[in-house]
């Protein structure tokens, strides 16, 4: 059976590449520290020597729109183009092509259906920055096939926090049951408190620094009970209108299981808290 | 009110450099063209007959009035990203990084500590 070798959950800041590659005299003061932290985080993946990446992200109205809006979707294609025109324009993210793994996508899709997660699928999926940002940060050589999974964190009504956690558990089971000797890493991105297009956007901190610190502690301790007791759609929106990106962290904790994280780092940037978590399955961590 | 159709405007224009350019150069004429031939388009062969903008929505789009669009419940991501596409560069040149984004936030301060208009469609 396949082996899950690492679960990574992080924020995806679309300006990372631009912020750390512009001429040094134009860079923001935190850029060198940001780069150091991301490169250290990258190593938490590299040392597990994965063969396949299961990537969890959320389309930001790039391929998916309100005329046809799935809650959960899996890509099943031999390869995936990435980065849309408006992401190049706004964030300076280049175009990529990611190799797919159709066999694993097909297996995961069926397995998740068998676990009562009725996924939509796409045979022609163009990936956006929710999946390209972590490629840039943790696997910039882009040398591994991916199984992309999209969740809806954007177009209400959204599935419940518990449903996101249970989906993470189901993804873990599907990886564990995949008949292959592959080493699989699961990588998902979202946000802590975040405001976009509202009165609290682009402040000196994220819109709710108290939530950010609390969320980091919950994830550090793998405390799913506290998360599910405290985090609702209403509470997330109060913390910032785009805070439902935290649902993908909840999902990733489901993939890892309710365990302490093995690696935790964060960085307070000008309008958001960046956070980086890695879990190693206990049998490997020993 | 047609929140969906306003979002469709933002979605179709933000993703297309040619539409964005026309919307910057002559918003009134572009919004009229959009309503006539771009908004109704489902694909190259099919047209929808069911959506239309209200006068208030049309006026907000013609005036690049992102505050009004926020208040109508246009999706926050589309509303921000399209107007960044229009205003980020000129503001940056004039007043430095994030100056447009901060002005956008400042104009919405009356919504702080209130429940924002729902973006549900």
Short mmCIF file of C-alpha atoms in Angstrom, two decimals:
data_model
loop_
_atom_site.label_atom_id
_atom_site.label_comp_id
_atom_site.label_asym_id
_atom_site.label_seq_id
_atom_site.Cartn_x
_atom_site.Cartn_y
_atom_site.Cartn_z
CA UNK A 1 0.00 0.00 0.00
CA UNK A 2 1.01 3.61 -0.50
CA UNK A 3 2.61 5.36 2.41
CA UNK A 4 1.67 8.83 3.60
CA UNK A 5 5.03 10.40 4.43
CA UNK A 6 4.00 13.96 5.35
CA UNK A 7 1.01 16.25 5.72
CA UNK A 8 1.66 19.93 5.13
CA UNK A 9 -0.82 22.72 5.84
CA UNK A 10 0.07 26.31 5.17
CA UNK A 11 -1.18 29.69 4.13
CA UNK A 12 -0.71 30.54 0.46
CA UNK A 13 0.45 34.08 0.07
CA UNK A 14 0.33 34.88 -3.64
CA UNK A 15 2.97 37.62 -3.33
CA UNK A 16 5.70 35.38 -1.92
CA UNK A 17 7.49 34.89 -5.24
CA UNK A 18 7.33 38.54 -6.24
CA UNK A 19 8.25 39.78 -2.75
CA UNK A 20 11.35 37.61 -2.53
CA UNK A 21 12.65 37.89 -6.10
CA UNK A 22 12.35 41.61 -6.82
CA UNK A 23 15.58 43.64 -6.62
CA UNK A 24 16.73 43.62 -2.96
CA UNK A 25 16.55 47.41 -2.63
CA UNK A 26 12.81 47.25 -3.48
CA UNK A 27 11.98 44.32 -1.21
CA UNK A 28 9.92 44.74 1.92
CA UNK A 29 11.92 44.47 5.16
CA UNK A 30 10.51 41.01 6.04
CA UNK A 31 11.43 39.47 2.67
CA UNK A 32 14.72 37.81 3.73
CA UNK A 33 13.13 36.35 6.87
CA UNK A 34 10.12 35.18 4.87
CA UNK A 35 12.41 33.44 2.38
CA UNK A 36 14.40 31.75 5.16
CA UNK A 37 11.22 30.47 6.79
CA UNK A 38 9.81 29.14 3.53
CA UNK A 39 13.06 27.40 2.65
CA UNK A 40 13.20 25.77 6.09
CA UNK A 41 9.59 24.66 5.63
CA UNK A 42 10.44 23.26 2.17
CA UNK A 43 12.97 20.97 3.83
CA UNK A 44 10.22 19.35 5.94
CA UNK A 45 8.80 18.00 2.69
CA UNK A 46 12.07 17.27 0.88
CA UNK A 47 13.40 15.02 3.63
CA UNK A 48 10.43 12.66 3.29
CA UNK A 49 11.32 11.96 -0.37
CA UNK A 50 7.76 11.88 -1.73
CA UNK A 51 6.82 10.45 -5.16
CA UNK A 52 3.30 11.91 -5.46
CA UNK A 53 1.67 15.04 -4.06
CA UNK A 54 -2.01 15.15 -3.15
CA UNK A 55 -2.68 18.89 -3.33
CA UNK A 56 -5.68 20.50 -1.63
CA UNK A 57 -6.64 24.03 -2.57
CA UNK A 58 -9.59 26.19 -3.56
CA UNK A 59 -10.22 27.79 -6.91
CA UNK A 60 -10.68 31.56 -6.64
CA UNK A 61 -13.24 31.97 -9.45
CA UNK A 62 -10.67 31.11 -12.07
CA UNK A 63 -12.01 27.93 -13.62
CA UNK A 64 -15.03 27.54 -11.34
CA UNK A 65 -17.82 30.12 -11.26
CA UNK A 66 -21.30 30.51 -9.83
CA UNK A 67 -22.97 28.95 -12.88
CA UNK A 68 -21.60 25.56 -11.88
CA UNK A 69 -20.09 25.41 -8.46
CA UNK A 70 -19.00 22.12 -6.86
CA UNK A 71 -18.35 21.81 -3.12
CA UNK A 72 -15.54 19.27 -3.61
CA UNK A 73 -13.82 18.46 -6.87
CA UNK A 74 -10.96 16.18 -7.90
CA UNK A 75 -8.80 16.61 -10.98
CA UNK A 76 -8.37 13.50 -13.14
CA UNK A 77 -6.05 14.41 -15.96
CA UNK A 78 -2.61 13.47 -17.27
CA UNK A 79 -1.39 17.02 -16.71
CA UNK A 80 -2.58 20.41 -15.56
CA UNK A 81 -1.89 23.89 -16.86
CA UNK A 82 -1.61 26.47 -14.13
CA UNK A 83 -1.85 30.20 -13.49
CA UNK A 84 -4.50 32.38 -15.04
CA UNK A 85 -3.97 35.71 -16.79
CA UNK A 86 -5.33 37.73 -13.85
CA UNK A 87 -2.99 35.95 -11.42
CA UNK A 88 0.00 36.76 -13.63
CA UNK A 89 -1.24 40.35 -13.77
CA UNK A 90 -1.86 40.78 -10.06
CA UNK A 91 0.70 38.53 -8.39
CA UNK A 92 3.41 38.06 -11.01
CA UNK A 93 3.06 34.27 -10.80
CA UNK A 94 4.39 32.53 -13.94
CA UNK A 95 2.63 29.78 -15.88
CA UNK A 96 3.36 26.16 -14.96
CA UNK A 97 2.44 22.71 -16.21
CA UNK A 98 2.01 20.06 -13.51
CA UNK A 99 2.16 16.36 -14.23
CA UNK A 100 -0.91 14.46 -13.07
CA UNK A 101 -1.34 10.91 -11.86
CA UNK A 102 -4.53 9.66 -13.46
CA UNK A 103 -4.37 6.25 -11.81
CA UNK A 104 -4.21 7.73 -8.35
CA UNK A 105 -6.85 10.36 -9.16
CA UNK A 106 -9.18 7.63 -10.38
CA UNK A 107 -8.56 5.51 -7.29
CA UNK A 108 -9.04 8.46 -4.93
CA UNK A 109 -12.24 9.54 -6.68
CA UNK A 110 -13.82 6.09 -6.40
CA UNK A 111 -12.60 5.62 -2.84
CA UNK A 112 -13.99 8.98 -1.72
CA UNK A 113 -17.32 8.19 -3.43
CA UNK A 114 -17.37 4.87 -1.60
CA UNK A 115 -16.90 6.84 1.63
CA UNK A 116 -19.97 8.96 0.76
CA UNK A 117 -18.10 12.01 -0.49
CA UNK A 118 -19.79 12.54 -3.85
CA UNK A 119 -17.02 14.46 -5.56
CA UNK A 120 -17.38 16.40 -8.77
CA UNK A 121 -14.47 15.81 -11.13
CA UNK A 122 -12.67 17.56 -13.93
CA UNK A 123 -10.75 16.05 -16.85
CA UNK A 124 -9.51 19.47 -17.93
CA UNK A 125 -8.60 21.42 -14.83
CA UNK A 126 -6.48 24.51 -14.92
CA UNK A 127 -4.86 25.03 -11.54
CA UNK A 128 -4.82 28.39 -9.78
CA UNK A 129 -2.56 29.94 -7.16
CA UNK A 130 -4.04 27.97 -4.24
CA UNK A 131 -2.07 24.99 -5.57
CA UNK A 132 0.72 26.81 -7.41
CA UNK A 133 1.74 28.86 -4.35
CA UNK A 134 2.69 25.72 -2.39
CA UNK A 135 4.49 24.35 -5.45
CA UNK A 136 6.51 27.59 -5.47
CA UNK A 137 7.17 27.45 -1.73
CA UNK A 138 7.69 23.74 -0.97
CA UNK A 139 8.47 22.08 -4.32
CA UNK A 140 9.72 24.75 -6.72
CA UNK A 141 11.41 22.19 -8.98
CA UNK A 142 7.86 20.99 -9.80
CA UNK A 143 9.12 17.49 -10.48
CA UNK A 144 6.34 15.36 -8.97
CA UNK A 145 2.93 14.27 -10.25
CA UNK A 146 -0.04 15.73 -8.41
CA UNK A 147 -3.60 14.75 -7.56
CA UNK A 148 -5.42 18.09 -7.20
CA UNK A 149 -8.45 18.46 -4.94
CA UNK A 150 -10.50 21.63 -4.75
CA UNK A 151 -12.81 22.66 -1.94
CA UNK A 152 -15.36 25.45 -1.93
CA UNK A 153 -14.35 28.04 0.69
CA UNK A 154 -15.77 30.96 -1.26
CA UNK A 155 -19.32 30.62 -2.52
CA UNK A 156 -21.82 30.06 0.30
CA UNK A 157 -23.40 27.88 1.50
CA UNK A 158 -20.25 25.92 2.39
CA UNK A 159 -19.96 22.47 3.94
CA UNK A 160 -19.52 22.50 7.73
CA UNK A 161 -16.14 22.57 9.51
CA UNK A 162 -16.81 19.00 10.67
CA UNK A 163 -17.42 17.94 7.07
CA UNK A 164 -14.05 19.40 6.08
CA UNK A 165 -12.37 17.46 8.89
CA UNK A 166 -14.15 14.25 7.92
CA UNK A 167 -13.14 14.76 4.31
CA UNK A 168 -9.54 15.01 5.48
CA UNK A 169 -9.98 11.70 7.32
CA UNK A 170 -11.44 10.15 4.15
CA UNK A 171 -8.57 11.44 2.01
CA UNK A 172 -6.14 9.91 4.51
CA UNK A 173 -7.91 6.56 4.25
CA UNK A 174 -7.86 6.69 0.47
CA UNK A 175 -4.11 7.40 0.49
CA UNK A 176 -3.47 4.59 2.99
CA UNK A 177 -5.48 2.15 0.85
CA UNK A 178 -3.92 3.07 -2.49
CA UNK A 179 -2.41 -0.13 -3.88
CA UNK A 180 1.02 1.17 -4.80
CA UNK A 181 4.42 1.44 -3.19
CA UNK A 182 4.40 5.22 -3.65
CA UNK A 183 5.42 7.70 -1.00
CA UNK A 184 2.63 10.26 -0.86
CA UNK A 185 2.67 13.71 0.69
CA UNK A 186 -0.53 15.66 1.23
CA UNK A 187 -0.23 19.42 0.92
CA UNK A 188 -3.08 21.82 1.54
CA UNK A 189 -3.33 25.56 1.74
CA UNK A 190 -5.78 28.07 3.11
CA UNK A 191 -5.75 31.10 5.37
CA UNK A 192 -5.93 32.16 8.95
CA UNK A 193 -7.97 35.34 9.47
CA UNK A 194 -8.19 37.21 6.19
CA UNK A 195 -10.14 40.13 4.81
CA UNK A 196 -10.39 40.82 1.08
CA UNK A 197 -12.48 43.56 -0.47
CA UNK A 198 -13.72 44.78 2.92
CA UNK A 199 -12.98 47.50 5.50
CA UNK A 200 -10.34 45.45 7.37
CA UNK A 201 -8.19 44.53 4.37
CA UNK A 202 -4.46 45.31 4.22
CA UNK A 203 -4.08 46.51 7.78
CA UNK A 204 -0.83 46.19 9.74
CA UNK A 205 -1.91 42.72 10.90
CA UNK A 206 -4.53 40.26 9.79
CA UNK A 207 -8.09 41.25 10.69
CA UNK A 208 -8.17 39.04 13.81
CA UNK A 209 -4.72 38.44 15.36
CA UNK A 210 -6.34 36.82 18.43
CA UNK A 211 -7.94 34.17 16.24
CA UNK A 212 -4.65 33.69 14.36
CA UNK A 213 -2.69 32.93 17.53
CA UNK A 214 -5.44 30.67 18.83
CA UNK A 215 -5.70 28.81 15.51
CA UNK A 216 -1.94 28.18 15.46
CA UNK A 217 -2.13 26.68 18.97
CA UNK A 218 -5.08 24.48 18.05
CA UNK A 219 -3.23 23.15 15.01
CA UNK A 220 0.05 22.77 16.89
CA UNK A 221 -1.79 20.56 19.41
CA UNK A 222 -3.94 18.79 16.84
CA UNK A 223 -6.91 19.89 18.91
CA UNK A 224 -9.79 19.15 16.59
CA UNK A 225 -12.29 19.15 19.45
CA UNK A 226 -11.47 22.76 20.36
CA UNK A 227 -11.61 23.76 16.70
CA UNK A 228 -15.01 22.16 16.16
CA UNK A 229 -16.31 23.61 19.45
CA UNK A 230 -15.26 27.13 18.55
CA UNK A 231 -15.12 27.58 14.80
CA UNK A 232 -18.33 28.11 12.85
CA UNK A 233 -19.05 29.83 9.56
CA UNK A 234 -20.35 32.82 11.55
CA UNK A 235 -17.24 33.00 13.75
CA UNK A 236 -14.93 32.77 10.75
CA UNK A 237 -16.72 35.58 8.91
CA UNK A 238 -16.49 37.72 12.06
CA UNK A 239 -12.72 37.15 12.01
CA UNK A 240 -12.52 38.44 8.41
CA UNK A 241 -14.69 37.97 5.34
CA UNK A 242 -12.26 35.50 3.68
CA UNK A 243 -11.39 33.54 6.85
CA UNK A 244 -13.26 30.46 5.63
CA UNK A 245 -9.96 29.53 3.99
CA UNK A 246 -9.25 28.14 7.49
CA UNK A 247 -11.51 25.22 6.51
CA UNK A 248 -8.64 23.79 4.47
CA UNK A 249 -6.45 23.74 7.60
CA UNK A 250 -9.21 21.79 9.34
CA UNK A 251 -9.27 19.39 6.39
CA UNK A 252 -5.49 18.92 6.58
CA UNK A 253 -5.70 18.17 10.29
CA UNK A 254 -8.13 15.45 9.22
CA UNK A 255 -5.49 14.03 6.86
CA UNK A 256 -2.84 14.13 9.60
CA UNK A 257 -5.17 12.93 12.36
CA UNK A 258 -5.64 14.69 15.71
CA UNK A 259 -1.94 14.73 16.56
CA UNK A 260 0.61 17.34 17.59
CA UNK A 261 2.28 18.95 14.62
CA UNK A 262 5.95 18.05 14.15
CA UNK A 263 6.86 21.42 12.65
CA UNK A 264 5.20 24.78 13.30
CA UNK A 265 6.31 28.18 12.14
CA UNK A 266 4.64 31.48 11.45
CA UNK A 267 5.39 34.99 10.27
CA UNK A 268 3.43 38.15 10.91
CA UNK A 269 3.25 39.95 7.57
CA UNK A 270 1.71 43.31 6.84
CA UNK A 271 -1.89 42.16 6.47
CA UNK A 272 -1.92 38.47 7.26
CA UNK A 273 -0.39 35.85 9.50
CA UNK A 274 1.58 33.28 7.55
CA UNK A 275 1.64 29.80 9.11
CA UNK A 276 3.42 26.58 8.22
CA UNK A 277 2.66 23.15 9.71
CA UNK A 278 3.99 19.66 9.00
CA UNK A 279 2.85 16.39 10.50
CA UNK A 280 4.69 13.10 10.05
CA UNK A 281 2.72 9.90 10.55
CA UNK A 282 3.67 8.54 13.94
CA UNK A 283 5.16 5.30 12.65
CA UNK A 284 7.64 7.32 10.53
CA UNK A 285 8.34 9.99 13.11
CA UNK A 286 9.66 7.41 15.58
CA UNK B 1 -31.37 42.67 -7.95
CA UNK B 2 -29.11 40.24 -9.76
CA UNK B 3 -26.07 39.54 -7.63
CA UNK B 4 -25.24 36.62 -9.89
CA UNK B 5 -25.18 38.81 -12.99
CA UNK B 6 -23.05 41.48 -11.30
CA UNK B 7 -20.62 38.74 -10.32
CA UNK B 8 -20.71 37.45 -13.90
CA UNK B 9 -19.69 40.92 -15.07
CA UNK B 10 -16.77 41.02 -12.62
CA UNK B 11 -15.77 37.44 -13.44
CA UNK B 12 -15.83 37.81 -17.23
CA UNK B 13 -14.06 41.18 -17.28
CA UNK B 14 -11.39 40.43 -14.67
CA UNK B 15 -10.24 37.34 -16.58
CA UNK B 16 -10.00 38.97 -20.03
CA UNK B 17 -7.35 41.61 -20.77
CA UNK B 18 -9.24 42.99 -23.79
CA UNK B 19 -12.52 43.44 -21.87
CA UNK B 20 -10.66 44.98 -18.95
CA UNK B 21 -8.98 47.49 -21.26
CA UNK B 22 -12.32 48.49 -22.78
CA UNK B 23 -13.92 48.77 -19.34
CA UNK B 24 -11.11 51.12 -18.24
CA UNK B 25 -11.24 53.27 -21.38
CA UNK B 26 -15.00 53.74 -21.70
CA UNK B 27 -16.97 52.12 -18.88
CA UNK B 28 -20.41 53.31 -20.04
CA UNK B 29 -20.06 52.03 -23.55
CA UNK B 30 -18.40 48.81 -22.39
CA UNK B 31 -21.14 48.03 -19.84
CA UNK B 32 -23.73 48.50 -22.61
CA UNK B 33 -21.81 46.15 -24.89
CA UNK B 34 -21.44 43.65 -22.07
CA UNK B 35 -25.19 43.62 -21.43
CA UNK B 36 -25.92 43.22 -25.11
CA UNK B 37 -23.46 40.56 -26.18
CA UNK B 38 -21.09 39.35 -23.44
CA UNK B 39 -23.29 38.83 -20.38
CA UNK B 40 -25.90 36.67 -22.13
CA UNK B 41 -23.26 34.37 -23.61
CA UNK B 42 -23.28 30.78 -22.27
CA UNK B 43 -20.88 29.48 -24.93
CA UNK B 44 -20.10 30.23 -28.57
CA UNK B 45 -23.51 28.94 -29.68
CA UNK B 46 -25.83 29.44 -26.71
CA UNK B 47 -27.27 32.60 -25.19
CA UNK B 48 -29.12 33.01 -21.94
CA UNK B 49 -32.32 35.04 -21.87
CA UNK B 50 -32.89 35.09 -18.13
CA UNK B 51 -30.57 37.67 -16.54
CA UNK B 52 -30.40 41.43 -16.54
CA UNK B 53 -28.78 44.18 -14.48
CA UNK B 54 -30.90 46.61 -12.47
CA UNK B 55 -30.41 50.35 -12.99
CA UNK B 56 -28.50 50.59 -9.69
CA UNK B 57 -26.21 47.71 -10.64
CA UNK B 58 -25.55 49.18 -14.09
CA UNK B 59 -24.77 52.57 -12.55
CA UNK B 60 -22.38 51.06 -10.01
CA UNK B 61 -20.52 49.20 -12.75
CA UNK B 62 -20.38 52.26 -15.03
CA UNK B 63 -19.00 54.36 -12.14
CA UNK B 64 -16.44 51.75 -10.98
CA UNK B 65 -18.31 52.09 -7.67
CA UNK B 66 -16.86 49.23 -5.66
CA UNK B 67 -18.45 50.55 -2.44
CA UNK B 68 -21.94 50.24 -3.96
CA UNK B 69 -21.05 46.80 -5.33
CA UNK B 70 -19.87 45.66 -1.87
CA UNK B 71 -23.15 46.95 -0.44
CA UNK B 72 -25.14 45.01 -3.02
CA UNK B 73 -23.37 41.81 -1.95
CA UNK B 74 -21.10 41.41 -4.99
CA UNK B 75 -18.47 38.80 -4.18
CA UNK B 76 -15.64 40.43 -2.24
CA UNK B 77 -12.88 38.61 -4.12
CA UNK B 78 -14.13 39.52 -7.60
CA UNK B 79 -14.91 43.09 -6.55
CA UNK B 80 -11.41 43.56 -5.15
CA UNK B 81 -9.39 41.76 -7.77
CA UNK B 82 -10.98 43.45 -10.77
CA UNK B 83 -10.56 46.96 -9.38
CA UNK B 84 -6.98 46.15 -8.35
CA UNK B 85 -6.50 45.24 -12.02
CA UNK B 86 -7.65 48.74 -12.92
CA UNK B 87 -6.26 50.94 -10.15
CA UNK B 88 -3.27 49.24 -8.51
CA UNK B 89 -0.69 50.46 -11.01
CA UNK B 90 -1.69 54.13 -11.24
CA UNK B 91 -2.07 54.36 -7.44
CA UNK B 92 1.28 52.62 -6.93
CA UNK B 93 3.03 55.11 -9.20
CA UNK B 94 1.41 58.04 -7.45
CA UNK B 95 1.26 56.97 -3.79
CA UNK B 96 3.19 53.73 -3.31
CA UNK B 97 2.38 50.07 -2.76
CA UNK B 98 -1.09 49.09 -1.45
CA UNK B 99 -2.35 52.66 -1.61
CA UNK B 100 -5.36 51.64 -3.70
CA UNK B 101 -6.14 48.70 -1.41
CA UNK B 102 -5.99 51.00 1.63
CA UNK B 103 -8.25 53.59 0.03
CA UNK B 104 -10.69 50.78 -0.86
CA UNK B 105 -10.74 49.76 2.83
CA UNK B 106 -11.06 53.36 4.03
CA UNK B 107 -14.15 53.90 1.89
CA UNK B 108 -15.79 50.90 3.56
CA UNK B 109 -15.04 51.89 7.16
CA UNK B 110 -18.74 52.45 7.91
CA UNK B 111 -19.13 48.66 7.68
CA UNK B 112 -16.60 47.89 10.41
CA UNK B 113 -18.07 45.91 13.29
CA UNK B 114 -21.28 45.39 11.32
CA UNK B 115 -22.45 42.29 9.49
CA UNK B 116 -21.44 42.77 5.86
CA UNK B 117 -24.01 42.29 3.11
CA UNK B 118 -24.19 38.60 2.28
CA UNK B 119 -22.38 37.39 -0.83
CA UNK B 120 -24.63 34.34 -1.09
CA UNK B 121 -26.26 34.07 -4.51
#
